[in-house]
CSV table of C-alpha atoms in Angstrom, one decimal:
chain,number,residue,atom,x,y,z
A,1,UNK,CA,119.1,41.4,-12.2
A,2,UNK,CA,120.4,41.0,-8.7
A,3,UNK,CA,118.1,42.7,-5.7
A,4,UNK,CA,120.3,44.9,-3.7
A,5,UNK,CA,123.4,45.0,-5.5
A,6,UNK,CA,124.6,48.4,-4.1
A,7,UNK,CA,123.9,47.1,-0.3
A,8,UNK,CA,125.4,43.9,-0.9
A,9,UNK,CA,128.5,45.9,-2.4
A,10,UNK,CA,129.0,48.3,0.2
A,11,UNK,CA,128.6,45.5,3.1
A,12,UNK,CA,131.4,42.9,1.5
A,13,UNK,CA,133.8,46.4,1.2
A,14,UNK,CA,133.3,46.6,4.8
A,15,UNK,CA,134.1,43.2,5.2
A,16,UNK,CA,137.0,42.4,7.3
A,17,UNK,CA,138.2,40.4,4.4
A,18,UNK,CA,136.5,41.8,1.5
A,19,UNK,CA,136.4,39.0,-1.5
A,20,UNK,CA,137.8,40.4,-4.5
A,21,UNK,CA,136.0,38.3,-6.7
A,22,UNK,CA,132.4,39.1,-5.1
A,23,UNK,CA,132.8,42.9,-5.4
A,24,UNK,CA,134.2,42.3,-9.0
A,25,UNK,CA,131.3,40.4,-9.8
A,26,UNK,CA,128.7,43.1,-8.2
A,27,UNK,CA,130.6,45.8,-10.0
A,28,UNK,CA,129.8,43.7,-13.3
A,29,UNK,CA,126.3,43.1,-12.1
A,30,UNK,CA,125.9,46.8,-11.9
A,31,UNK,CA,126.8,47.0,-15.6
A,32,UNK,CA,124.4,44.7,-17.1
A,33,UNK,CA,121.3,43.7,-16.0
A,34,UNK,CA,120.9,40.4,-17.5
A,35,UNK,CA,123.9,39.0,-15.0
A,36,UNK,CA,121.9,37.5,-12.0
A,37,UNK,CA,122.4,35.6,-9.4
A,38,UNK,CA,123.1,32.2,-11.4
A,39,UNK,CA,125.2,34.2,-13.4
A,40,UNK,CA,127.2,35.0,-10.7
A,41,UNK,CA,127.5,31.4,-9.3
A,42,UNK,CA,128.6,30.4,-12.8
A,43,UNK,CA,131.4,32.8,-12.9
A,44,UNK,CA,132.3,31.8,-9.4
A,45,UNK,CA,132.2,28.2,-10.8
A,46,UNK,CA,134.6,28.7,-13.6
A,47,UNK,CA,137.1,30.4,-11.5
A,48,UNK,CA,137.0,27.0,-8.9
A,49,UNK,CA,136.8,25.1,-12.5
A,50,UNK,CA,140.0,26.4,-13.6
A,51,UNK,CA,141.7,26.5,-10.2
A,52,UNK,CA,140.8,22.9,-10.4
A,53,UNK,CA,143.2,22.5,-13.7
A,54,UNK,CA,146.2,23.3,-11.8
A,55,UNK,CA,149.1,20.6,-10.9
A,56,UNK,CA,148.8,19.6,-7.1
A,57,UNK,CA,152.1,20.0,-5.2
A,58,UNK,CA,153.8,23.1,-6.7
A,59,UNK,CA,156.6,24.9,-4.9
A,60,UNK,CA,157.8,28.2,-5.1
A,61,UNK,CA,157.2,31.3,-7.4
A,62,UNK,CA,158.5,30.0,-10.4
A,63,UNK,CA,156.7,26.5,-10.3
A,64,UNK,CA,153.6,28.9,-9.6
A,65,UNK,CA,154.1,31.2,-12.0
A,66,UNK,CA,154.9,29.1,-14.9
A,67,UNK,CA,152.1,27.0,-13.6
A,68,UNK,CA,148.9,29.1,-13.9
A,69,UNK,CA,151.0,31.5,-17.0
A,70,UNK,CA,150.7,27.7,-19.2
A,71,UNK,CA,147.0,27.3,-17.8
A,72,UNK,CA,145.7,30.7,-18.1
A,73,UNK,CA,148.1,32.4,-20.9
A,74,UNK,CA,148.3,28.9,-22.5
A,75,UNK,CA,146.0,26.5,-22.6
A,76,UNK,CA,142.8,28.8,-22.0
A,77,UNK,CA,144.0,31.8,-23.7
A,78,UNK,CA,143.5,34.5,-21.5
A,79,UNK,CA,145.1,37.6,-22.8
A,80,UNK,CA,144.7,41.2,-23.4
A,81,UNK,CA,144.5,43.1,-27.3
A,82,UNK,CA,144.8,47.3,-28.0
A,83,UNK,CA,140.9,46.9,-28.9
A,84,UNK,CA,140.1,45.5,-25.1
A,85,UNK,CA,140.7,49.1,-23.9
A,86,UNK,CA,137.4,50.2,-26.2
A,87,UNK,CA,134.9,47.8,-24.8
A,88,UNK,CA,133.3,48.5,-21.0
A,89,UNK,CA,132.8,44.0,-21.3
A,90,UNK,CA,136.8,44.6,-20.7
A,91,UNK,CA,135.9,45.7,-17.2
A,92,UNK,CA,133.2,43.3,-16.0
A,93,UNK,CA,134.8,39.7,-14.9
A,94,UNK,CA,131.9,37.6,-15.6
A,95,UNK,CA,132.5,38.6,-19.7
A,96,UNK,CA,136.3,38.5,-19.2
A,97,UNK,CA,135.9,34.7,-18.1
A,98,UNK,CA,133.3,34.5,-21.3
A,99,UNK,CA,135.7,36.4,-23.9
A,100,UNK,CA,139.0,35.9,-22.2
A,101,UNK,CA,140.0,39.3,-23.0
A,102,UNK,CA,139.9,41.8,-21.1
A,103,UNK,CA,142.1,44.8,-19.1
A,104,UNK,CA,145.3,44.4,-17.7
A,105,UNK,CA,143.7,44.4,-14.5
A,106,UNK,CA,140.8,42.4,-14.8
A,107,UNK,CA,143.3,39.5,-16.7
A,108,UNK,CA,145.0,40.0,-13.5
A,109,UNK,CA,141.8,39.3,-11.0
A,110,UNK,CA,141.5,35.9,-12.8
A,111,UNK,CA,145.0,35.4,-12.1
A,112,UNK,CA,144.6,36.2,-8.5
A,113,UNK,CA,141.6,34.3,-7.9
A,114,UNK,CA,142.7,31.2,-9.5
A,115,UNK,CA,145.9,31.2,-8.3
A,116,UNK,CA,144.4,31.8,-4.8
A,117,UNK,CA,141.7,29.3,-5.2
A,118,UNK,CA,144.6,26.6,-5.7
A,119,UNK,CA,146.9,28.3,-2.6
A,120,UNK,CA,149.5,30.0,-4.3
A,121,UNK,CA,151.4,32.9,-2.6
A,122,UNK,CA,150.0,35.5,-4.9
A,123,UNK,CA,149.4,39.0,-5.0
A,124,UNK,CA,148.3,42.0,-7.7
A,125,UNK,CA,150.9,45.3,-8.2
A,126,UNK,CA,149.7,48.1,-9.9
A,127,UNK,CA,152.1,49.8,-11.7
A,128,UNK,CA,151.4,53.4,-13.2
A,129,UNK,CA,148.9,52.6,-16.6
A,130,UNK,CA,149.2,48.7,-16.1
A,131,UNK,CA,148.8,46.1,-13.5
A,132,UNK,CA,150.6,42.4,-13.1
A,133,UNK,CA,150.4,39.8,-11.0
A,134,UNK,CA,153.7,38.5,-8.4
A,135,UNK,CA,153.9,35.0,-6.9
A,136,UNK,CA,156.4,34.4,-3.6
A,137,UNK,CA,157.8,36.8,-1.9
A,138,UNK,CA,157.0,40.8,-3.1
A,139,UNK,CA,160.8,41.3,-2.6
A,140,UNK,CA,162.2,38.5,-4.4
A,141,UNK,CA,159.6,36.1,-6.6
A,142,UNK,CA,158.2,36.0,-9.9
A,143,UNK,CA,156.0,38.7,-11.9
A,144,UNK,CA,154.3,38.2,-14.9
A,145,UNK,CA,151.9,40.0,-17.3
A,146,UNK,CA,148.5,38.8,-17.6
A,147,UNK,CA,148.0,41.0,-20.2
A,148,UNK,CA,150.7,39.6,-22.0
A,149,UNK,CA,149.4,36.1,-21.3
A,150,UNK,CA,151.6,35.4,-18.7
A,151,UNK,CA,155.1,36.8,-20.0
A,152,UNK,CA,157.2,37.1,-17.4
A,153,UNK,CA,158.7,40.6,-15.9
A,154,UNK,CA,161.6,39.5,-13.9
A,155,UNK,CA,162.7,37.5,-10.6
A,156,UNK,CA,165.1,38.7,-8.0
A,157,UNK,CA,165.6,42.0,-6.4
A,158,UNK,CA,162.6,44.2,-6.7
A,159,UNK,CA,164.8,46.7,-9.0
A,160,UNK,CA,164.4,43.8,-11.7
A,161,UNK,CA,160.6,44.3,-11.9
A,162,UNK,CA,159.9,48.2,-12.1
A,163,UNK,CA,160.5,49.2,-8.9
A,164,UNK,CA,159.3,48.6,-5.7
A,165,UNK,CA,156.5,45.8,-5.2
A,166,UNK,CA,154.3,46.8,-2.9
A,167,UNK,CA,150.8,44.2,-3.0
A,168,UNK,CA,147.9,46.3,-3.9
A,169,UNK,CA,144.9,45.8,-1.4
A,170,UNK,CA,141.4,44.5,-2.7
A,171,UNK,CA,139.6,47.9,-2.2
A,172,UNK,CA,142.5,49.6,-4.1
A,173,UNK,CA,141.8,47.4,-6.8
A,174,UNK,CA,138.2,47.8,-7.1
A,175,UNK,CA,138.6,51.5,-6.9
A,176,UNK,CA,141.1,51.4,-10.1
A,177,UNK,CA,138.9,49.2,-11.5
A,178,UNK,CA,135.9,51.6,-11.0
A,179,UNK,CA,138.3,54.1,-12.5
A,180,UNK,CA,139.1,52.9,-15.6
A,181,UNK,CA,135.1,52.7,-16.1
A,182,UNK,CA,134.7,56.3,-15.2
A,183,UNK,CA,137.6,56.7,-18.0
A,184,UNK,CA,135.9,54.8,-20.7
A,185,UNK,CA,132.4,56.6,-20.1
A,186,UNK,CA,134.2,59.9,-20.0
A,187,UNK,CA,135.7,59.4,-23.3
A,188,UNK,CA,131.5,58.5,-24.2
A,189,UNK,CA,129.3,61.7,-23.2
A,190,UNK,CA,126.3,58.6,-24.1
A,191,UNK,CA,127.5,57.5,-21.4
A,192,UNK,CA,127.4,59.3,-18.4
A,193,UNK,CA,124.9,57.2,-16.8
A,194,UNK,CA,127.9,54.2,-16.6
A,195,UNK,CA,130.0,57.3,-15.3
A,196,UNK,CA,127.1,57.9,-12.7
A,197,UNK,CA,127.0,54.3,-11.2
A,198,UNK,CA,130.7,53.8,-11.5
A,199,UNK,CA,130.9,57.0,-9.3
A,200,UNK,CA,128.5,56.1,-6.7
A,201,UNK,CA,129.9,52.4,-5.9
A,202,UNK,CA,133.5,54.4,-5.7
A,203,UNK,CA,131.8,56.1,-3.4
A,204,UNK,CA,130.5,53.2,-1.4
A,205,UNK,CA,134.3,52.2,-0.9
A,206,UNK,CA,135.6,52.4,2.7
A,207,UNK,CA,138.3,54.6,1.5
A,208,UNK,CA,137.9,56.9,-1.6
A,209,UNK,CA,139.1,60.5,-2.8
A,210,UNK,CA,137.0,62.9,-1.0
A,211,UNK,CA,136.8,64.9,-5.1
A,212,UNK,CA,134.8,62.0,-5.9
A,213,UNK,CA,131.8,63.7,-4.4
A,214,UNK,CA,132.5,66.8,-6.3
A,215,UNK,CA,132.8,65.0,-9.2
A,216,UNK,CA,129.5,63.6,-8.9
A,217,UNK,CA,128.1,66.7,-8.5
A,218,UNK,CA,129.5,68.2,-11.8
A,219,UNK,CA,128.0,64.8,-12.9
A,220,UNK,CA,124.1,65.1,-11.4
A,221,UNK,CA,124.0,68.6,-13.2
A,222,UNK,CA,124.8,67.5,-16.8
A,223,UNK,CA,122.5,64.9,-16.1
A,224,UNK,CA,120.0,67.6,-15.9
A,225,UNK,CA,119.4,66.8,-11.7
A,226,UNK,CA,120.2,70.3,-10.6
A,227,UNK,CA,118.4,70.7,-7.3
A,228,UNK,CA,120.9,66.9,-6.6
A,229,UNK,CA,123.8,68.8,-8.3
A,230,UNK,CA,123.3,71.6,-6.3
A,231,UNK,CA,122.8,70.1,-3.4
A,232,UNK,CA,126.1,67.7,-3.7
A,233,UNK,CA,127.7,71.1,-4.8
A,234,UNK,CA,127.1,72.2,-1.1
A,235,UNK,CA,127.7,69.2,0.8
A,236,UNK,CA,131.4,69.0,-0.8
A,237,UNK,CA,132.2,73.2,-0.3
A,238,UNK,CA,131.5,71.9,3.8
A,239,UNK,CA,133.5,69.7,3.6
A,240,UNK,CA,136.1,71.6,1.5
A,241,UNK,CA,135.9,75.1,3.8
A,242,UNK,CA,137.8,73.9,6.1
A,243,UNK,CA,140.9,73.1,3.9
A,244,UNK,CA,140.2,76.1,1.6
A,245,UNK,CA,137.9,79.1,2.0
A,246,UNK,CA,138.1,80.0,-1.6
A,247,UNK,CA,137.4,76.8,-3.4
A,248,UNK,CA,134.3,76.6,-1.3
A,249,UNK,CA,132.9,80.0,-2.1
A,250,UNK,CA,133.8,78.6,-6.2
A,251,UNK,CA,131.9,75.7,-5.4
A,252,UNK,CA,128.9,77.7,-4.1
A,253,UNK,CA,128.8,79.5,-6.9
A,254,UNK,CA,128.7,76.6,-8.9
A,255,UNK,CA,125.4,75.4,-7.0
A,256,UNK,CA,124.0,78.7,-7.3
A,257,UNK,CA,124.3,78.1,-11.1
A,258,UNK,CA,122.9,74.6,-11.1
A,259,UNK,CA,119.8,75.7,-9.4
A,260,UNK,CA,119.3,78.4,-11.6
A,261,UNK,CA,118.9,76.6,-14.4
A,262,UNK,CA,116.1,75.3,-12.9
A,263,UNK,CA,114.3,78.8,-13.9
């Protein structure tokens, strides 16, 4: 286990240039105990390892692209199955660089971060229910599907790739990453404690959806921590008031209920 994994997460978030695969890493370390801190250098290892595999010299999107795609897709067989989406290991990078399975967009942060690691003009692009990876220029290179092992979605105008590309920021990915945990434990009522944590590093983020807290509220009282719930319950209606008079008095009500089943 990894001593102060929540401080260390919220301090590289409010990095100036938060490292994507350090927050990844502490996200997975959050998830299983048993990954410490020579864990972590191992993963962090692998990902220089692989970057390492990479031809010297490239130029331009496609030599990039079809570069780390036969590395990656290819030769270490990184790619994504319909069973992926039913394991929480498909959201925790260390096991992704173990299985080589994983989520669209945790296939994609291995993408990233070797590509990165070996200078290529790279970037993530979440699409709506997926997320790819584009090398060059946003407007006019190359995007391929990790997922897919590397397949490629198009070159050219940006109309040839679904639609506007527009890079995704680290924190945004983390967040969607901490989102899809949320999703899988929701689907698991076992597993609201994974909900729980996934909630409170969400909430950690610089930048997060303010219902988060409410959220986690609803989330302290199934737990059975009602005076918490209740008192989260408040905190949010505050902060809510001032938008909406009437949520907050629903919200209230909702702590007044939490406490009470304290009784």
């Amino acid at each position: 286990m990894i001593p102060g994994i929540r401080e260390q997460f919220a301090e590289e978030a409010r990095a100036e240039r938060p490292d994507l695969s350090v927050l990844c890493l502490l996200v997975a370390a959050e998830a299983d105990p048993a990954l410490d801190e020579r864990g972590v250098d191992a993963a962090q290892i692998e990902l220089d390892r692989l970057a390492g595999m990479l031809p010297y010299g490239l130029r331009g999107a496609r030599a990039w692209a079809s570069a780390v795609t036969e590395l990656l897709g290819g030769r270490m067989g990184f790619h994504g199955t319909p069973a992926d989406y039913e394991r929480l290991s498909s959201s925790l990078l260390h096991e992704v660089l173990r299985r080589r399975r994983g989520l669209p967009i945790l296939l994609s942060v291995v993408w990233l971060e070797v590509a990165r690691r070996a200078g290529a003009p790279v970037y993530g692009l979440g699409l709506p229910g997926h997320f790819v990876v584009g090398f060059g220029d946003p407007e006019e290179g190359v995007v391929v599907d990790p997922f897919a092992g590397g397949a490629s979605l198009g070159t050219g105008p940006a109309e040839q790739a679904s639609g506007p590309r527009t890079p995704a920021r680290t924190l945004d990915i983390v967040l969607r990453i901490l989102n899809n945990i949320r999703a899988w434990a929701a689907m698991r009522p076992e597993q609201s404690g994974v909900a729980l944590w996934a909630l409170e590093l969400s909430l950690l983020l610089p930048s997060h959806p303010a219902s988060l807290r409410y959220e986690r509220a609803k989330l302290l009282v199934e737990r059975g921590r009602f005076t918490d719930g209740a008192a989260e319950l408040e905190a949010y209606a505050q902060v809510v008031e001032a938008v909406d008079a009437a949520a907050a008095a629903r919200i209230r009500s909702e702590a007044r209920s939490a406490r009470a089943l304290l009784n």
